[in-house]
Amino acid sequence: METVILVNTADQPVGRMEKFEAHQRGLLHRAFSVFLFNERGETLLQQRAAGKYHSPLLWTNSCCSHQREGESNLEAATRRLYKELGIDPSQISELKDSFHFIYRAEFDNGLTEHELDHVILGRFDGSVTVNTEEVEAVRWISMPDLTREMDAHPEQFTAWFQIIFREYQSHLPQ
């Protein structure tokens, strides 16, 4: 059973809960979103697997998930990058915890994402091996092309990715 760390708005832990229950109840919990950039300044996007219980087949940032108890944001990021994309931590450089924000997004299936999301940036120029239980596809895209796609087809992207991208573009490499 996977649990999440429930937090207050100051990111202080207030308990733990099974992940699905936290999403059913819409309780604020800690999460992270990773953006990997290559030497050309493109960002790696992933398309969520068809079997995901929310936001299946939508495009999103390189990797996202939840920290485990006692795990730093960067440790959680490298764990999930390996699990979802087969990226060895030694292949990533300049990995840093950049900023965080709180968002709430309700889904058609009755679930709610209410997360204090830590945004982590890093550099990666290797290849990936997708875990098909987590990821349908990946692609590299330039920031200008991503902006055009999101303007034309926002419904093809996850709610949290749209929030990060729109509100915090100034934090991301251009």
Tab-separated table of C-alpha atoms in Angstrom:
chain	number	residue	atom	x	y	z
A	1	MET	CA	0.000	0.000	0.000
A	2	GLU	CA	1.463	3.336	-1.068
A	3	THR	CA	0.996	6.220	1.344
A	4	VAL	CA	1.393	9.967	0.972
A	5	ILE	CA	2.590	12.532	3.485
A	6	LEU	CA	-0.234	14.840	4.516
A	7	VAL	CA	1.029	18.392	5.076
A	8	ASN	CA	-0.195	21.822	6.063
A	9	THR	CA	0.314	24.860	3.830
A	10	ALA	CA	3.783	25.403	5.378
A	11	ASP	CA	4.807	21.905	4.160
A	12	GLN	CA	4.914	20.523	7.692
A	13	PRO	CA	3.843	16.859	7.958
A	14	VAL	CA	0.529	16.332	9.755
A	15	GLY	CA	0.047	12.617	9.059
A	16	ARG	CA	0.087	9.872	6.453
A	17	MET	CA	-2.657	8.307	4.392
A	18	GLU	CA	-3.082	5.719	1.685
A	19	LYS	CA	-2.600	7.513	-1.653
A	20	PHE	CA	-5.957	6.653	-3.226
A	21	GLU	CA	-7.864	7.682	-0.081
A	22	ALA	CA	-6.028	11.026	0.025
A	23	HIS	CA	-7.099	11.612	-3.584
A	24	GLN	CA	-10.674	10.571	-2.817
A	25	ARG	CA	-10.841	12.975	0.131
A	26	GLY	CA	-8.878	15.786	-1.565
A	27	LEU	CA	-6.479	16.210	1.348
A	28	LEU	CA	-3.345	18.321	0.969
A	29	HIS	CA	-0.256	16.161	0.597
A	30	ARG	CA	3.367	16.467	-0.486
A	31	ALA	CA	4.331	15.729	-4.082
A	32	PHE	CA	7.020	16.553	-6.609
A	33	SER	CA	7.266	17.265	-10.329
A	34	VAL	CA	10.532	16.844	-12.241
A	35	PHE	CA	11.495	18.745	-15.380
A	36	LEU	CA	14.499	17.389	-17.238
A	37	PHE	CA	16.159	19.542	-19.895
A	38	ASN	CA	18.687	18.489	-22.513
A	39	GLU	CA	21.639	20.432	-23.942
A	40	ARG	CA	19.338	22.011	-26.574
A	41	GLY	CA	17.040	23.418	-23.859
A	42	GLU	CA	14.229	21.006	-24.690
A	43	THR	CA	12.215	19.426	-21.892
A	44	LEU	CA	11.361	15.752	-21.666
A	45	LEU	CA	7.618	15.110	-21.545
A	46	GLN	CA	5.920	11.868	-20.693
A	47	GLN	CA	2.490	10.684	-21.690
A	48	ARG	CA	0.844	8.961	-18.729
A	49	ALA	CA	0.029	5.285	-19.204
A	50	ALA	CA	-3.478	4.308	-20.303
A	51	GLY	CA	-3.995	2.376	-17.055
A	52	LYS	CA	-3.422	5.313	-14.684
A	53	TYR	CA	-6.416	5.930	-12.418
A	54	HIS	CA	-6.522	9.611	-13.313
A	55	SER	CA	-5.265	11.671	-16.234
A	56	PRO	CA	-4.474	8.650	-18.445
A	57	LEU	CA	-2.799	9.369	-21.792
A	58	LEU	CA	-2.294	13.047	-20.969
A	59	TRP	CA	1.091	14.674	-21.495
A	60	THR	CA	2.932	15.973	-18.471
A	61	ASN	CA	6.372	16.870	-17.147
A	62	SER	CA	9.249	14.384	-17.130
A	63	CYS	CA	8.196	12.634	-13.924
A	64	CYS	CA	5.990	13.237	-10.896
A	65	SER	CA	5.020	11.336	-7.789
A	66	HIS	CA	5.024	11.481	-3.990
A	67	GLN	CA	7.847	11.479	-1.465
A	68	ARG	CA	8.122	8.658	1.034
A	69	GLU	CA	8.531	9.292	4.744
A	70	GLY	CA	12.125	10.288	5.512
A	71	GLU	CA	12.979	10.773	1.839
A	72	SER	CA	14.248	14.093	0.493
A	73	ASN	CA	12.695	15.645	-2.598
A	74	LEU	CA	15.795	14.827	-4.662
A	75	GLU	CA	15.916	11.231	-3.400
A	76	ALA	CA	12.257	10.810	-4.326
A	77	ALA	CA	12.872	12.328	-7.744
A	78	THR	CA	15.777	10.032	-8.584
A	79	ARG	CA	13.841	6.989	-7.332
A	80	ARG	CA	10.882	7.746	-9.588
A	81	LEU	CA	12.972	8.773	-12.605
A	82	TYR	CA	14.572	5.335	-12.429
A	83	LYS	CA	11.247	3.525	-11.913
A	84	GLU	CA	9.283	5.375	-14.618
A	85	LEU	CA	11.970	6.117	-17.219
A	86	GLY	CA	14.913	3.844	-16.372
A	87	ILE	CA	17.181	6.864	-15.859
A	88	ASP	CA	20.173	6.121	-13.654
A	89	PRO	CA	20.804	8.983	-11.187
A	90	SER	CA	24.406	9.229	-12.417
A	91	GLN	CA	23.066	10.333	-15.821
A	92	ILE	CA	21.373	13.412	-14.332
A	93	SER	CA	23.256	16.610	-13.586
A	94	GLU	CA	22.320	19.888	-11.927
A	95	LEU	CA	19.327	18.302	-10.159
A	96	LYS	CA	17.865	20.912	-7.824
A	97	ASP	CA	14.731	21.642	-5.845
A	98	SER	CA	13.602	24.872	-7.502
A	99	PHE	CA	10.294	26.048	-6.007
A	100	HIS	CA	6.959	24.746	-4.712
A	101	PHE	CA	3.313	25.686	-4.936
A	102	ILE	CA	-0.087	24.375	-3.858
A	103	TYR	CA	-2.742	23.390	-6.349
A	104	ARG	CA	-6.097	21.635	-6.355
A	105	ALA	CA	-7.585	19.864	-9.376
A	106	GLU	CA	-10.785	17.827	-9.452
A	107	PHE	CA	-11.233	15.004	-11.960
A	108	ASP	CA	-14.272	13.477	-13.660
A	109	ASN	CA	-13.818	10.216	-11.720
A	110	GLY	CA	-14.425	11.953	-8.374
A	111	LEU	CA	-10.768	12.126	-7.367
A	112	THR	CA	-9.008	15.340	-6.367
A	113	GLU	CA	-5.338	16.220	-6.531
A	114	HIS	CA	-4.589	18.648	-3.698
A	115	GLU	CA	-0.846	18.867	-3.522
A	116	LEU	CA	2.016	20.926	-2.228
A	117	ASP	CA	4.159	20.256	-5.272
A	118	HIS	CA	7.957	20.644	-5.209
A	119	VAL	CA	9.279	21.425	-8.688
A	120	ILE	CA	12.648	19.856	-9.395
A	121	LEU	CA	14.817	20.766	-12.376
A	122	GLY	CA	17.684	18.770	-13.861
A	123	ARG	CA	19.818	18.166	-16.923
A	124	PHE	CA	19.698	14.886	-18.843
A	125	ASP	CA	21.015	13.974	-22.284
A	126	GLY	CA	20.640	10.198	-22.327
A	127	SER	CA	18.023	7.742	-23.482
A	128	VAL	CA	15.079	6.381	-21.526
A	129	THR	CA	13.522	2.957	-21.039
A	130	VAL	CA	9.859	3.513	-20.187
A	131	ASN	CA	8.014	1.470	-17.601
A	132	THR	CA	4.792	0.793	-19.534
A	133	GLU	CA	2.765	0.555	-16.309
A	134	GLU	CA	3.582	4.230	-15.717
A	135	VAL	CA	4.376	5.789	-19.094
A	136	GLU	CA	2.819	5.440	-22.539
A	137	ALA	CA	5.362	7.520	-24.478
A	138	VAL	CA	8.038	10.218	-24.117
A	139	ARG	CA	9.259	13.076	-26.273
A	140	TRP	CA	11.572	16.075	-26.158
A	141	ILE	CA	10.055	19.461	-26.986
A	142	SER	CA	11.289	23.041	-27.113
A	143	MET	CA	9.655	25.573	-24.817
A	144	PRO	CA	8.235	27.659	-27.726
A	145	ASP	CA	6.710	24.530	-29.315
A	146	LEU	CA	5.303	23.447	-25.963
A	147	THR	CA	3.725	26.864	-25.456
A	148	ARG	CA	2.055	26.628	-28.873
A	149	GLU	CA	0.771	23.102	-28.197
A	150	MET	CA	-0.598	24.016	-24.787
A	151	ASP	CA	-2.349	27.076	-26.216
A	152	ALA	CA	-3.892	25.023	-29.036
A	153	HIS	CA	-4.740	21.824	-27.098
A	154	PRO	CA	-4.709	22.311	-23.310
A	155	GLU	CA	-6.940	19.244	-22.896
A	156	GLN	CA	-3.988	17.038	-23.916
A	157	PHE	CA	-1.976	18.015	-20.795
A	158	THR	CA	-2.379	17.226	-17.095
A	159	ALA	CA	-3.912	19.848	-14.810
A	160	TRP	CA	-0.798	20.218	-12.645
A	161	PHE	CA	1.476	20.550	-15.655
A	162	GLN	CA	-0.651	23.389	-17.030
A	163	ILE	CA	-0.483	25.176	-13.673
A	164	ILE	CA	3.284	24.770	-13.344
A	165	PHE	CA	3.884	25.794	-16.924
A	166	ARG	CA	1.648	28.864	-16.929
A	167	GLU	CA	2.355	30.290	-13.487
A	168	TYR	CA	6.013	29.481	-13.159
A	169	GLN	CA	7.509	29.735	-16.645
A	170	SER	CA	10.013	32.231	-15.302
A	171	HIS	CA	11.562	29.465	-13.171
A	172	LEU	CA	12.140	27.174	-16.138
A	173	PRO	CA	15.132	27.422	-18.488
A	174	GLN	CA	14.295	29.099	-21.773
